[in-house]
């Protein structure tokens, strides 16, 4: 018999409670014990909910109830989620969270407390929603040295880019449509500026390389500057534009986490991931590469991951099986992106091809219909970003577009 | 300290031993203890191998050594692997296997023994090679009622079909190329007739629905009859031809496992999985759908999955965490495919469209360049397979191609 408290009765918290009762038989069979929700913590009351009698407003009710051994944190945001989760773990209660902001900011500390208190801190739902990615990386790929992780980590921006690609919409129009459909919030900053993807790549980076990567340390670019022209050139090159969260191990031993739009070639299965779907490609020395694809958000997809964590925590009762990663103190194991090598798509106005060839030598020029005279678009060879910028200032003209190419 | 015995020193067994020593530090950190290979069982000697001194020829050396708690079975085939694995499990030694034939034939029995003896029987490597699929289905999707599992489960046939699709090769020529490249064996029957994919869908079916599905119970068709014309029509329809292993839950409570070529529409990410890559799509009531993609075979990809299982078994020391499924005695929970509903592509010679329309009513006719007169190709609505066959005999003409459509 395991008693669960659910913190936050919004979309994900509500889905979690519903799912526990909808598939109770299957869930209890997997867990090997009965599972019941004892408390739902929320500021609000829900008099019309069938679970109204479980709603409490004071975290101390949960903290002080020894019968509650499992906690699902579905509140979002760092505060007060951090205090609540910390309090639960300190009392030996295992926590499953869907809160990427919390994990990205406080993961190392919370994992350490879980280990000390012999309980578990799980966060499968914090990246990729329904997609199993945290546990597969931790368990199934444990025999690999991970070399890189790259993926589409935000469904809202992928929806917007899909509309721009398939229907030639402009960014502003596609964003409006996403808002109308409920995929984007009234203030879309966290999605379109890449902050949400940044939190997720922090989690994946920490998991893959064992040291906590903080969001402030990750160079992050959103999709607000992407134009239909860039998308046309991407097609001419043989791919599409996707917002990619990526991290790779460098030859110098450091890592480079990055969130930015990328040209993704059509042979890469990530290029065909459309609408609100997410996908994560993991490369390792033994597996070569494996990709995980599915719904990155939504009530039941996210709840599915939270409940899977609850089941695992129920099974692991009394043993700490969650991973740990170190809080390295500094972030000097992260390299400066401008020193790192990449291939780059560049679109210029008021420039000419001969100047481009003189500065960059071997480039691949791209074409689109009805390009105005003086517009030059091309893809560079692999070189350091700072060298690309230096060469660009030698070429002159105005930079209208500048997008990295994703390595396979 | 955990001591491992590896049964079979072929490609996968050799890769397993190599990988354990290549990534020893990472692997031991994950396992929380040191891991060493104590024995390698093979009929042959390997005097030039750095592991020559570990080679033994008698399984009893391993069975009677209490220090060996973990066994990697990489021999293949049911016998003598079955006796060896059974002997290990009965002595409380956990086993990780890459042997799909063994799991498909004896899985229920071996899982039962593992549970009784408080050890583990893991088989992540038996389906999809490097792709994490067994553990994600067992753990990460545990809160879902699975509704269907479908995928490309055999790399050899996917390579052949890719050559037929991209280079207009005929089946025989593509097979020869696969043999030259070492992707297909001299006797390619198990691959091209679908038997290998059948074993894998048996394992996935048993895992998804909790009752052992035996290979004899699964209607299995290979790819030997697929023609370039079929592939042209698939393109005209908007997809490609893939060999699919699939199982779904039916409204009558039974399940339908099946291995056969399918038309897969290009919106389905499975359609763009090419060459020797595998992919598995799992649908569940909470997640909607999730796909897992990667290398389905090969030395280190498969070894990666074996070693991940070894790590999990080392961590679980003394507790049985592997799943169980029931041996239901009969197979009457499997429906007869001819009673089940599907959409079907059909190609006829010596027939005319009006007869097709009369028999099938609402059909979608397909076209290809240079089709001879009297050739009619079309896609039916969803109906029972036996009804399709009955209508076909009313239409007359010769059936040149008949391929199911994969539901998303």
JSON list of C-alpha atoms in Angstrom, two decimals, chain B residues 236-341:
[
{"chain": "B", "resi": 236, "resn": "UNK", "atom": "CA", "xyz": [1.82, 7.17, -55.84]},
{"chain": "B", "resi": 237, "resn": "UNK", "atom": "CA", "xyz": [-0.36, 6.49, -52.79]},
{"chain": "B", "resi": 238, "resn": "UNK", "atom": "CA", "xyz": [1.93, 8.63, -50.60]},
{"chain": "B", "resi": 239, "resn": "UNK", "atom": "CA", "xyz": [4.19, 6.28, -48.70]},
{"chain": "B", "resi": 240, "resn": "UNK", "atom": "CA", "xyz": [6.60, 3.38, -48.91]},
{"chain": "B", "resi": 241, "resn": "UNK", "atom": "CA", "xyz": [6.68, -0.38, -48.45]},
{"chain": "B", "resi": 242, "resn": "UNK", "atom": "CA", "xyz": [8.14, -1.62, -45.16]},
{"chain": "B", "resi": 243, "resn": "UNK", "atom": "CA", "xyz": [8.25, -5.04, -43.51]},
{"chain": "B", "resi": 244, "resn": "UNK", "atom": "CA", "xyz": [6.27, -4.44, -40.34]},
{"chain": "B", "resi": 245, "resn": "UNK", "atom": "CA", "xyz": [5.90, -6.53, -37.23]},
{"chain": "B", "resi": 246, "resn": "UNK", "atom": "CA", "xyz": [2.72, -5.39, -35.53]},
{"chain": "B", "resi": 247, "resn": "UNK", "atom": "CA", "xyz": [0.36, -6.34, -32.74]},
{"chain": "B", "resi": 248, "resn": "UNK", "atom": "CA", "xyz": [-2.83, -4.61, -31.70]},
{"chain": "B", "resi": 249, "resn": "UNK", "atom": "CA", "xyz": [-5.57, -5.03, -29.15]},
{"chain": "B", "resi": 250, "resn": "UNK", "atom": "CA", "xyz": [-8.90, -5.70, -30.84]},
{"chain": "B", "resi": 251, "resn": "UNK", "atom": "CA", "xyz": [-12.35, -4.58, -29.76]},
{"chain": "B", "resi": 252, "resn": "UNK", "atom": "CA", "xyz": [-13.26, -8.20, -29.00]},
{"chain": "B", "resi": 253, "resn": "UNK", "atom": "CA", "xyz": [-10.54, -8.36, -26.34]},
{"chain": "B", "resi": 254, "resn": "UNK", "atom": "CA", "xyz": [-8.24, -10.56, -28.43]},
{"chain": "B", "resi": 255, "resn": "UNK", "atom": "CA", "xyz": [-4.97, -9.46, -29.97]},
{"chain": "B", "resi": 256, "resn": "UNK", "atom": "CA", "xyz": [-3.70, -9.66, -33.54]},
{"chain": "B", "resi": 257, "resn": "UNK", "atom": "CA", "xyz": [0.05, -10.11, -34.00]},
{"chain": "B", "resi": 258, "resn": "UNK", "atom": "CA", "xyz": [1.20, -10.12, -37.61]},
{"chain": "B", "resi": 259, "resn": "UNK", "atom": "CA", "xyz": [4.37, -9.86, -39.68]},
{"chain": "B", "resi": 260, "resn": "UNK", "atom": "CA", "xyz": [3.91, -8.67, -43.26]},
{"chain": "B", "resi": 261, "resn": "UNK", "atom": "CA", "xyz": [4.92, -5.97, -45.72]},
{"chain": "B", "resi": 262, "resn": "UNK", "atom": "CA", "xyz": [2.79, -2.85, -45.28]},
{"chain": "B", "resi": 263, "resn": "UNK", "atom": "CA", "xyz": [2.22, 0.42, -47.07]},
{"chain": "B", "resi": 264, "resn": "UNK", "atom": "CA", "xyz": [3.32, 3.06, -44.55]},
{"chain": "B", "resi": 265, "resn": "UNK", "atom": "CA", "xyz": [2.21, 6.63, -45.23]},
{"chain": "B", "resi": 266, "resn": "UNK", "atom": "CA", "xyz": [4.91, 9.27, -45.31]},
{"chain": "B", "resi": 267, "resn": "UNK", "atom": "CA", "xyz": [3.46, 11.16, -42.30]},
{"chain": "B", "resi": 268, "resn": "UNK", "atom": "CA", "xyz": [4.26, 8.13, -40.16]},
{"chain": "B", "resi": 269, "resn": "UNK", "atom": "CA", "xyz": [7.88, 8.51, -38.96]},
{"chain": "B", "resi": 270, "resn": "UNK", "atom": "CA", "xyz": [8.38, 4.78, -39.53]},
{"chain": "B", "resi": 271, "resn": "UNK", "atom": "CA", "xyz": [8.22, 5.41, -43.29]},
{"chain": "B", "resi": 272, "resn": "UNK", "atom": "CA", "xyz": [11.50, 7.34, -43.28]},
{"chain": "B", "resi": 273, "resn": "UNK", "atom": "CA", "xyz": [13.46, 4.70, -41.33]},
{"chain": "B", "resi": 274, "resn": "UNK", "atom": "CA", "xyz": [15.94, 3.41, -43.89]},
{"chain": "B", "resi": 275, "resn": "UNK", "atom": "CA", "xyz": [18.89, 1.07, -44.40]},
{"chain": "B", "resi": 276, "resn": "UNK", "atom": "CA", "xyz": [19.63, -1.30, -41.53]},
{"chain": "B", "resi": 277, "resn": "UNK", "atom": "CA", "xyz": [17.94, 0.91, -38.92]},
{"chain": "B", "resi": 278, "resn": "UNK", "atom": "CA", "xyz": [15.02, -0.35, -36.86]},
{"chain": "B", "resi": 279, "resn": "UNK", "atom": "CA", "xyz": [12.19, 1.58, -35.25]},
{"chain": "B", "resi": 280, "resn": "UNK", "atom": "CA", "xyz": [9.33, 0.64, -32.97]},
{"chain": "B", "resi": 281, "resn": "UNK", "atom": "CA", "xyz": [6.17, 2.70, -32.46]},
{"chain": "B", "resi": 282, "resn": "UNK", "atom": "CA", "xyz": [4.24, 2.05, -29.26]},
{"chain": "B", "resi": 283, "resn": "UNK", "atom": "CA", "xyz": [0.69, 3.39, -28.83]},
{"chain": "B", "resi": 284, "resn": "UNK", "atom": "CA", "xyz": [-0.88, 3.68, -25.40]},
{"chain": "B", "resi": 285, "resn": "UNK", "atom": "CA", "xyz": [-3.94, 5.31, -23.92]},
{"chain": "B", "resi": 286, "resn": "UNK", "atom": "CA", "xyz": [-1.98, 8.03, -22.09]},
{"chain": "B", "resi": 287, "resn": "UNK", "atom": "CA", "xyz": [1.03, 8.66, -24.34]},
{"chain": "B", "resi": 288, "resn": "UNK", "atom": "CA", "xyz": [-0.76, 8.56, -27.69]},
{"chain": "B", "resi": 289, "resn": "UNK", "atom": "CA", "xyz": [2.38, 7.29, -29.42]},
{"chain": "B", "resi": 290, "resn": "UNK", "atom": "CA", "xyz": [6.12, 7.11, -28.90]},
{"chain": "B", "resi": 291, "resn": "UNK", "atom": "CA", "xyz": [8.77, 5.86, -31.30]},
{"chain": "B", "resi": 292, "resn": "UNK", "atom": "CA", "xyz": [12.17, 4.33, -30.59]},
{"chain": "B", "resi": 293, "resn": "UNK", "atom": "CA", "xyz": [14.78, 4.32, -33.35]},
{"chain": "B", "resi": 294, "resn": "UNK", "atom": "CA", "xyz": [18.32, 3.02, -33.75]},
{"chain": "B", "resi": 295, "resn": "UNK", "atom": "CA", "xyz": [20.60, 0.27, -34.96]},
{"chain": "B", "resi": 296, "resn": "UNK", "atom": "CA", "xyz": [18.83, -3.08, -34.77]},
{"chain": "B", "resi": 297, "resn": "UNK", "atom": "CA", "xyz": [21.95, -5.19, -34.97]},
{"chain": "B", "resi": 298, "resn": "UNK", "atom": "CA", "xyz": [25.73, -5.07, -35.01]},
{"chain": "B", "resi": 299, "resn": "UNK", "atom": "CA", "xyz": [28.50, -5.96, -32.60]},
{"chain": "B", "resi": 300, "resn": "UNK", "atom": "CA", "xyz": [28.63, -2.97, -30.26]},
{"chain": "B", "resi": 301, "resn": "UNK", "atom": "CA", "xyz": [25.01, -1.79, -30.58]},
{"chain": "B", "resi": 302, "resn": "UNK", "atom": "CA", "xyz": [23.80, -5.22, -29.46]},
{"chain": "B", "resi": 303, "resn": "UNK", "atom": "CA", "xyz": [26.53, -5.49, -26.83]},
{"chain": "B", "resi": 304, "resn": "UNK", "atom": "CA", "xyz": [25.43, -2.10, -25.48]},
{"chain": "B", "resi": 305, "resn": "UNK", "atom": "CA", "xyz": [22.02, -3.58, -24.67]},
{"chain": "B", "resi": 306, "resn": "UNK", "atom": "CA", "xyz": [23.50, -6.76, -23.16]},
{"chain": "B", "resi": 307, "resn": "UNK", "atom": "CA", "xyz": [25.83, -4.79, -20.91]},
{"chain": "B", "resi": 308, "resn": "UNK", "atom": "CA", "xyz": [23.02, -2.43, -19.83]},
{"chain": "B", "resi": 309, "resn": "UNK", "atom": "CA", "xyz": [21.13, -5.53, -18.70]},
{"chain": "B", "resi": 310, "resn": "UNK", "atom": "CA", "xyz": [24.22, -6.81, -16.89]},
{"chain": "B", "resi": 311, "resn": "UNK", "atom": "CA", "xyz": [24.48, -3.47, -15.06]},
{"chain": "B", "resi": 312, "resn": "UNK", "atom": "CA", "xyz": [20.82, -3.60, -14.06]},
{"chain": "B", "resi": 313, "resn": "UNK", "atom": "CA", "xyz": [21.18, -7.19, -12.89]},
{"chain": "B", "resi": 314, "resn": "UNK", "atom": "CA", "xyz": [24.25, -6.23, -10.86]},
{"chain": "B", "resi": 315, "resn": "UNK", "atom": "CA", "xyz": [22.32, -3.37, -9.23]},
{"chain": "B", "resi": 316, "resn": "UNK", "atom": "CA", "xyz": [19.28, -5.54, -8.54]},
{"chain": "B", "resi": 317, "resn": "UNK", "atom": "CA", "xyz": [21.43, -8.21, -6.87]},
{"chain": "B", "resi": 318, "resn": "UNK", "atom": "CA", "xyz": [19.14, -10.36, -4.73]},
{"chain": "B", "resi": 319, "resn": "UNK", "atom": "CA", "xyz": [15.84, -8.94, -5.97]},
{"chain": "B", "resi": 320, "resn": "UNK", "atom": "CA", "xyz": [13.85, -10.02, -9.00]},
{"chain": "B", "resi": 321, "resn": "UNK", "atom": "CA", "xyz": [12.72, -6.99, -10.97]},
{"chain": "B", "resi": 322, "resn": "UNK", "atom": "CA", "xyz": [12.23, -8.56, -14.38]},
{"chain": "B", "resi": 323, "resn": "UNK", "atom": "CA", "xyz": [8.72, -8.65, -15.75]},
{"chain": "B", "resi": 324, "resn": "UNK", "atom": "CA", "xyz": [6.68, -11.82, -15.98]},
{"chain": "B", "resi": 325, "resn": "UNK", "atom": "CA", "xyz": [4.13, -12.89, -18.49]},
{"chain": "B", "resi": 326, "resn": "UNK", "atom": "CA", "xyz": [1.81, -15.79, -18.34]},
{"chain": "B", "resi": 327, "resn": "UNK", "atom": "CA", "xyz": [1.97, -18.94, -20.45]},
{"chain": "B", "resi": 328, "resn": "UNK", "atom": "CA", "xyz": [-1.74, -19.06, -21.15]},
{"chain": "B", "resi": 329, "resn": "UNK", "atom": "CA", "xyz": [-1.67, -22.70, -22.30]},
{"chain": "B", "resi": 330, "resn": "UNK", "atom": "CA", "xyz": [-3.74, -22.00, -25.39]},
{"chain": "B", "resi": 331, "resn": "UNK", "atom": "CA", "xyz": [-3.27, -19.23, -27.92]},
{"chain": "B", "resi": 332, "resn": "UNK", "atom": "CA", "xyz": [-6.99, -18.52, -28.28]},
{"chain": "B", "resi": 333, "resn": "UNK", "atom": "CA", "xyz": [-6.50, -14.90, -27.19]},
{"chain": "B", "resi": 334, "resn": "UNK", "atom": "CA", "xyz": [-5.01, -14.40, -30.67]},
{"chain": "B", "resi": 335, "resn": "UNK", "atom": "CA", "xyz": [-7.55, -13.66, -33.36]},
{"chain": "B", "resi": 336, "resn": "UNK", "atom": "CA", "xyz": [-7.52, -15.13, -36.87]},
{"chain": "B", "resi": 337, "resn": "UNK", "atom": "CA", "xyz": [-6.07, -12.50, -39.16]},
{"chain": "B", "resi": 338, "resn": "UNK", "atom": "CA", "xyz": [-8.54, -13.30, -41.93]},
{"chain": "B", "resi": 339, "resn": "UNK", "atom": "CA", "xyz": [-11.39, -12.15, -39.67]},
{"chain": "B", "resi": 340, "resn": "UNK", "atom": "CA", "xyz": [-9.66, -8.86, -38.90]},
{"chain": "B", "resi": 341, "resn": "UNK", "atom": "CA", "xyz": [-10.22, -5.57, -40.61]}
]
